[in-house]
Coordinates of C-alpha atoms (C1' of nucleotides) in Angstrom, one line a residue:
Chain V
M1 CA 36.8 29.1 -35.7
S2 CA 36.0 26.9 -32.8
R3 CA 32.4 27.9 -33.3
K4 CA 32.4 27.2 -37.0
L5 CA 31.7 23.5 -36.3
L6 CA 28.5 24.3 -34.5
E7 CA 27.4 26.9 -37.0
Q8 CA 27.8 24.5 -39.8
N9 CA 26.5 21.5 -38.0
G10 CA 23.5 23.4 -36.7
I11 CA 23.1 22.5 -33.0
C12 CA 24.2 18.9 -32.9
P13 CA 24.6 17.9 -29.2
V14 CA 27.7 15.9 -30.0
A15 CA 29.3 18.8 -31.7
T16 CA 28.4 21.0 -28.7
T17 CA 30.1 18.7 -26.3
I18 CA 33.2 18.5 -28.5
D19 CA 33.2 22.3 -28.7
L20 CA 33.5 22.6 -24.9
L21 CA 36.0 19.8 -24.7
S22 CA 37.9 21.1 -27.7
S23 CA 41.3 19.9 -26.7
K24 CA 42.6 16.7 -25.3
W25 CA 44.1 18.7 -22.4
K26 CA 40.7 19.8 -21.2
V27 CA 39.4 16.2 -21.1
L28 CA 42.4 15.2 -19.0
I29 CA 42.0 18.2 -16.7
V30 CA 38.4 17.3 -16.1
R31 CA 39.4 13.7 -15.5
D32 CA 41.8 14.8 -12.8
L33 CA 39.4 17.3 -11.2
L34 CA 36.8 14.6 -10.9
T35 CA 38.6 13.3 -7.9
G36 CA 38.4 16.7 -6.2
T37 CA 40.1 20.0 -5.8
K38 CA 43.6 20.4 -7.2
R39 CA 46.2 23.1 -7.1
Y40 CA 47.8 24.4 -10.2
S41 CA 51.0 22.6 -9.5
E42 CA 49.2 19.4 -8.9
L43 CA 47.5 19.6 -12.2
K44 CA 50.8 20.4 -13.9
Q45 CA 52.0 17.1 -12.5
S46 CA 48.9 14.9 -13.1
V47 CA 48.2 16.1 -16.6
A48 CA 51.5 14.7 -17.7
G49 CA 53.1 16.4 -20.6
I50 CA 51.2 19.7 -20.5
S51 CA 53.1 22.9 -20.6
Q52 CA 52.2 25.6 -18.2
K53 CA 51.0 27.8 -21.1
M54 CA 48.5 25.2 -22.2
L55 CA 47.5 24.4 -18.6
T56 CA 46.8 28.1 -17.9
Q57 CA 45.1 28.7 -21.2
S58 CA 42.9 25.6 -20.9
L59 CA 41.9 26.5 -17.3
R60 CA 41.0 30.0 -18.3
E61 CA 38.8 28.8 -21.2
M62 CA 37.2 26.2 -19.0
E63 CA 36.6 28.9 -16.4
S64 CA 34.9 31.2 -18.9
D65 CA 32.9 28.2 -20.2
G66 CA 31.7 27.6 -16.7
L67 CA 33.3 24.2 -16.3
V68 CA 35.8 25.1 -13.6
T69 CA 36.0 27.5 -10.7
R70 CA 39.2 29.1 -9.6
H71 CA 40.0 29.9 -6.0
A72 CA 43.1 32.0 -5.2
Y73 CA 44.4 32.4 -1.7
A74 CA 46.3 35.6 -0.8
V75 CA 49.2 33.9 0.8
I76 CA 52.9 33.6 0.1
P77 CA 53.8 31.6 -1.7
P78 CA 50.6 31.8 -3.8
K79 CA 48.1 29.1 -3.7
V80 CA 45.4 28.6 -6.3
E81 CA 42.9 25.8 -6.3
Y82 CA 40.8 24.6 -9.1
R83 CA 37.6 22.6 -8.9
L84 CA 34.8 21.5 -11.2
S85 CA 31.7 23.5 -11.2
D86 CA 28.3 21.7 -11.2
L87 CA 28.5 21.9 -15.0
G88 CA 32.0 20.4 -15.0
N89 CA 30.9 17.7 -12.7
S90 CA 28.0 16.8 -14.9
M91 CA 30.6 15.7 -17.4
R92 CA 31.6 12.8 -15.2
P93 CA 29.5 10.3 -17.3
V94 CA 31.2 11.4 -20.4
I95 CA 34.7 11.0 -19.0
E96 CA 33.8 7.7 -17.4
T97 CA 32.4 6.3 -20.6
M98 CA 35.6 7.2 -22.3
A99 CA 37.6 5.6 -19.5
N100 CA 35.5 2.4 -19.8
W101 CA 36.0 2.2 -23.5
G102 CA 39.7 2.8 -23.2
S103 CA 40.0 0.1 -20.5
V104 CA 38.3 -2.5 -22.6
Y105 CA 40.3 -1.5 -25.6
L106 CA 43.6 -1.8 -23.8
D107 CA 42.5 -5.2 -22.3
Q108 CA 41.8 -6.5 -25.7
N109 CA 44.9 -5.1 -27.3
P110 CA 47.7 -5.9 -24.9
D111 CA 50.1 -5.4 -27.8
K112 CA 49.2 -1.7 -28.1
R113 CA 49.5 -1.3 -24.4
K114 CA 53.0 -2.5 -24.6
K115 CA 53.9 -0.4 -27.6
L116 CA 52.5 2.7 -26.0
A117 CA 54.0 2.0 -22.6
Q118 CA 57.6 2.1 -23.9
S119 CA 58.3 5.2 -25.8
E120 CA 57.5 4.9 -29.4
Chain U
M1 CA 53.1 13.4 -31.4
S2 CA 49.7 11.9 -31.3
R3 CA 51.3 9.1 -29.3
K4 CA 53.2 11.3 -27.0
L5 CA 50.2 11.8 -24.9
L6 CA 50.0 8.2 -24.1
E7 CA 53.7 7.8 -23.6
Q8 CA 53.7 10.5 -21.0
N9 CA 50.5 9.6 -19.3
G10 CA 51.4 6.0 -19.1
I11 CA 48.4 4.0 -20.2
C12 CA 45.5 6.1 -19.1
P13 CA 42.2 4.7 -20.5
V14 CA 40.8 8.2 -21.1
A15 CA 43.9 9.2 -23.0
T16 CA 43.7 6.0 -25.0
T17 CA 40.2 6.9 -26.1
I18 CA 41.2 10.4 -27.0
D19 CA 44.1 9.1 -29.0
L20 CA 41.8 7.1 -31.3
L21 CA 39.3 9.9 -31.5
S22 CA 42.0 12.4 -31.9
S23 CA 40.1 14.9 -33.9
K24 CA 36.6 16.4 -33.7
W25 CA 36.0 15.1 -37.3
K26 CA 36.4 11.5 -36.3
V27 CA 33.9 11.8 -33.5
L28 CA 31.4 13.3 -36.0
I29 CA 32.1 10.6 -38.5
V30 CA 31.5 7.9 -35.9
R31 CA 28.3 9.7 -35.0
D32 CA 27.1 9.6 -38.5
L33 CA 28.1 6.0 -39.2
L34 CA 26.3 4.8 -36.0
T35 CA 23.1 5.0 -38.1
G36 CA 24.5 2.7 -40.7
T37 CA 26.6 2.4 -43.8
K38 CA 27.3 5.6 -45.6
R39 CA 28.9 6.5 -48.9
Y40 CA 31.8 8.9 -49.1
S41 CA 29.6 11.7 -50.6
E42 CA 27.0 11.2 -47.9
L43 CA 29.5 11.6 -45.2
K44 CA 30.8 14.7 -47.0
Q45 CA 27.3 16.0 -46.6
S46 CA 26.4 14.9 -43.1
V47 CA 29.7 15.9 -41.5
A48 CA 29.0 19.5 -42.4
G49 CA 32.0 21.7 -42.9
I50 CA 34.6 19.0 -43.5
S51 CA 36.9 19.3 -46.4
Q52 CA 37.4 16.3 -48.6
K53 CA 41.0 16.2 -47.6
M54 CA 40.1 15.9 -43.9
L55 CA 37.4 13.4 -44.6
T56 CA 39.7 11.1 -46.6
Q57 CA 42.5 11.5 -44.2
S58 CA 40.3 10.8 -41.2
L59 CA 38.7 7.8 -42.8
R60 CA 42.1 6.4 -43.7
E61 CA 43.3 6.7 -40.1
M62 CA 40.2 5.3 -38.7
E63 CA 40.5 2.4 -41.1
S64 CA 44.0 1.6 -40.0
D65 CA 43.0 2.0 -36.4
G66 CA 40.3 -0.6 -37.0
L67 CA 37.3 1.7 -36.3
V68 CA 36.0 1.7 -39.9
T69 CA 35.8 -0.6 -42.8
R70 CA 35.9 0.5 -46.4
H71 CA 34.0 -1.2 -49.2
A72 CA 34.7 -0.2 -52.8
Y73 CA 32.5 -1.3 -55.7
A74 CA 34.0 -1.6 -59.1
V75 CA 31.4 0.4 -60.9
I76 CA 31.2 3.6 -62.8
P77 CA 30.7 6.1 -61.4
P78 CA 32.7 4.7 -58.4
K79 CA 30.9 3.8 -55.2
V80 CA 32.6 3.5 -51.9
E81 CA 30.8 2.7 -48.7
Y82 CA 32.0 3.1 -45.1
R83 CA 30.7 1.4 -42.1
L84 CA 31.8 1.0 -38.5
S85 CA 33.7 -2.1 -37.5
D86 CA 32.8 -3.9 -34.3
L87 CA 35.3 -1.8 -32.6
G88 CA 33.9 1.3 -34.0
N89 CA 30.4 0.2 -33.0
S90 CA 31.6 -0.3 -29.5
M91 CA 32.1 3.4 -29.3
R92 CA 28.4 4.0 -29.4
P93 CA 28.1 4.5 -25.7
V94 CA 30.8 7.1 -25.8
I95 CA 29.1 9.1 -28.5
E96 CA 25.7 8.7 -27.0
T97 CA 27.0 10.0 -23.6
M98 CA 28.4 13.0 -25.4
A99 CA 25.1 13.5 -27.2
N100 CA 23.2 13.3 -23.9
W101 CA 25.4 15.8 -22.2
G102 CA 25.2 18.2 -25.2
S103 CA 21.4 17.9 -25.2
V104 CA 21.0 18.8 -21.6
Y105 CA 23.5 21.6 -21.9
L106 CA 21.7 23.1 -24.9
D107 CA 18.4 22.8 -23.0
Q108 CA 19.7 24.6 -20.0
N109 CA 21.4 27.2 -22.1
P110 CA 18.9 28.3 -24.7
D111 CA 20.9 31.5 -25.1
K112 CA 24.0 29.7 -26.4
R113 CA 21.8 27.6 -28.6
K114 CA 20.6 30.8 -30.2
K115 CA 24.1 32.4 -30.4
L116 CA 25.4 29.4 -32.1
A117 CA 22.5 28.9 -34.4
Q118 CA 23.0 32.2 -36.0
S119 CA 26.5 32.6 -37.3
E120 CA 28.8 34.1 -34.7
Chain W
dC1 C1' 54.0 29.1 -6.4
dA2 C1' 51.3 30.6 -10.2
dG3 C1' 51.3 32.7 -13.6
dG4 C1' 52.1 36.6 -17.8
dA5 C1' 54.6 37.8 -22.1
dT6 C1' 57.4 36.5 -26.3
dC7 C1' 59.5 34.1 -29.8
dC8 C1' 59.0 30.9 -33.1
dG9 C1' 58.7 26.1 -35.5
dT10 C1' 55.5 23.0 -37.4
dA11 C1' 51.5 20.4 -37.9
dG12 C1' 46.9 20.9 -39.3
dC13 C1' 44.0 22.3 -42.5
dG14 C1' 41.7 24.8 -46.4
dA15 C1' 41.8 25.8 -51.3
dT16 C1' 42.8 24.4 -55.7
dA17 C1' 43.9 21.5 -59.6
dC18 C1' 44.1 16.9 -61.5
dT19 C1' 42.7 11.7 -62.3
dG20 C1' 40.8 6.7 -62.8
Chain Z
dC1 C1' 32.1 9.6 -57.7
dA2 C1' 35.9 9.2 -54.9
dG3 C1' 39.6 10.2 -54.4
dT4 C1' 45.3 12.0 -54.8
dA5 C1' 48.8 15.7 -54.9
dT6 C1' 50.5 20.5 -53.9
dC7 C1' 50.8 24.9 -52.2
dG8 C1' 50.5 28.0 -48.7
dC9 C1' 48.8 30.0 -44.5
dT10 C1' 48.0 30.3 -39.4
dA11 C1' 47.2 29.1 -35.1
dC12 C1' 48.4 25.6 -31.8
dG13 C1' 51.5 24.8 -28.7
dG14 C1' 56.5 24.3 -26.8
dA15 C1' 60.5 26.7 -25.0
dT16 C1' 62.2 30.4 -22.6
dC17 C1' 62.5 34.5 -19.7
dC18 C1' 60.3 37.4 -16.3
dT19 C1' 57.3 38.8 -12.0
dG20 C1' 54.1 39.5 -7.7

DNA sequence: CAGGATCCGTAGCGATACTG
DNA sequence: CAGTATCGCTACGGATCCTG
């Protein structure tokens, strides 16, 4: 079903990108990994609001899509680090462009900034 | 719930952008409107695979978010045109960056291009 | 610490039928 | 043509409990 989009839209590059960044969580994970390697628990913190189920699931999918690499250390307590692959890193411009747009938008709509800042 | 992301992530610019481009459909609609005004039926065609429910719903939300403007003509049969607002147009770089990334990705992964081209 | 496995509610969405 | 309204499914995702 996640592939349907592409089937129907042929091979649109935009649709391709969306397909790999299918959920909002993945975008935020890439955002946070752009600054470097992060542990599972760190991501859990920085990607605020994500459940561990979604974090794990997203990371697994991103791994199999080649966006992220996983590095597990055989220590106790366990330590697992995630970092962007070259492919994942190549998404930097995409995320940055989104960040730029969002910044300008927030600057020009201080009202919404406020509304969103305080819960609902 | 669409706002939760922003509440919890403070006022992250990336999350802000995602919030307005919440669904894949909206991204594709912006993509198609970047080339100019389009009628409802044209969008239904170009955004392949979208149901009329989703198209209408997406357009309504984008309108209230200020991304799109609606122009209805009192003729029979009805004629309704949609175009990007200035805000919507300002998303051009975002979509283009995604398009660029997708192009490169497809070029470097001809296998996936094939896999996706033929259903499943 | 980094998860795997379940249970389960609900929002997202498609399909269908109807209208100005 | 460009919608609105309803019904009904399912899969997305949160909450919770358990483990090496």
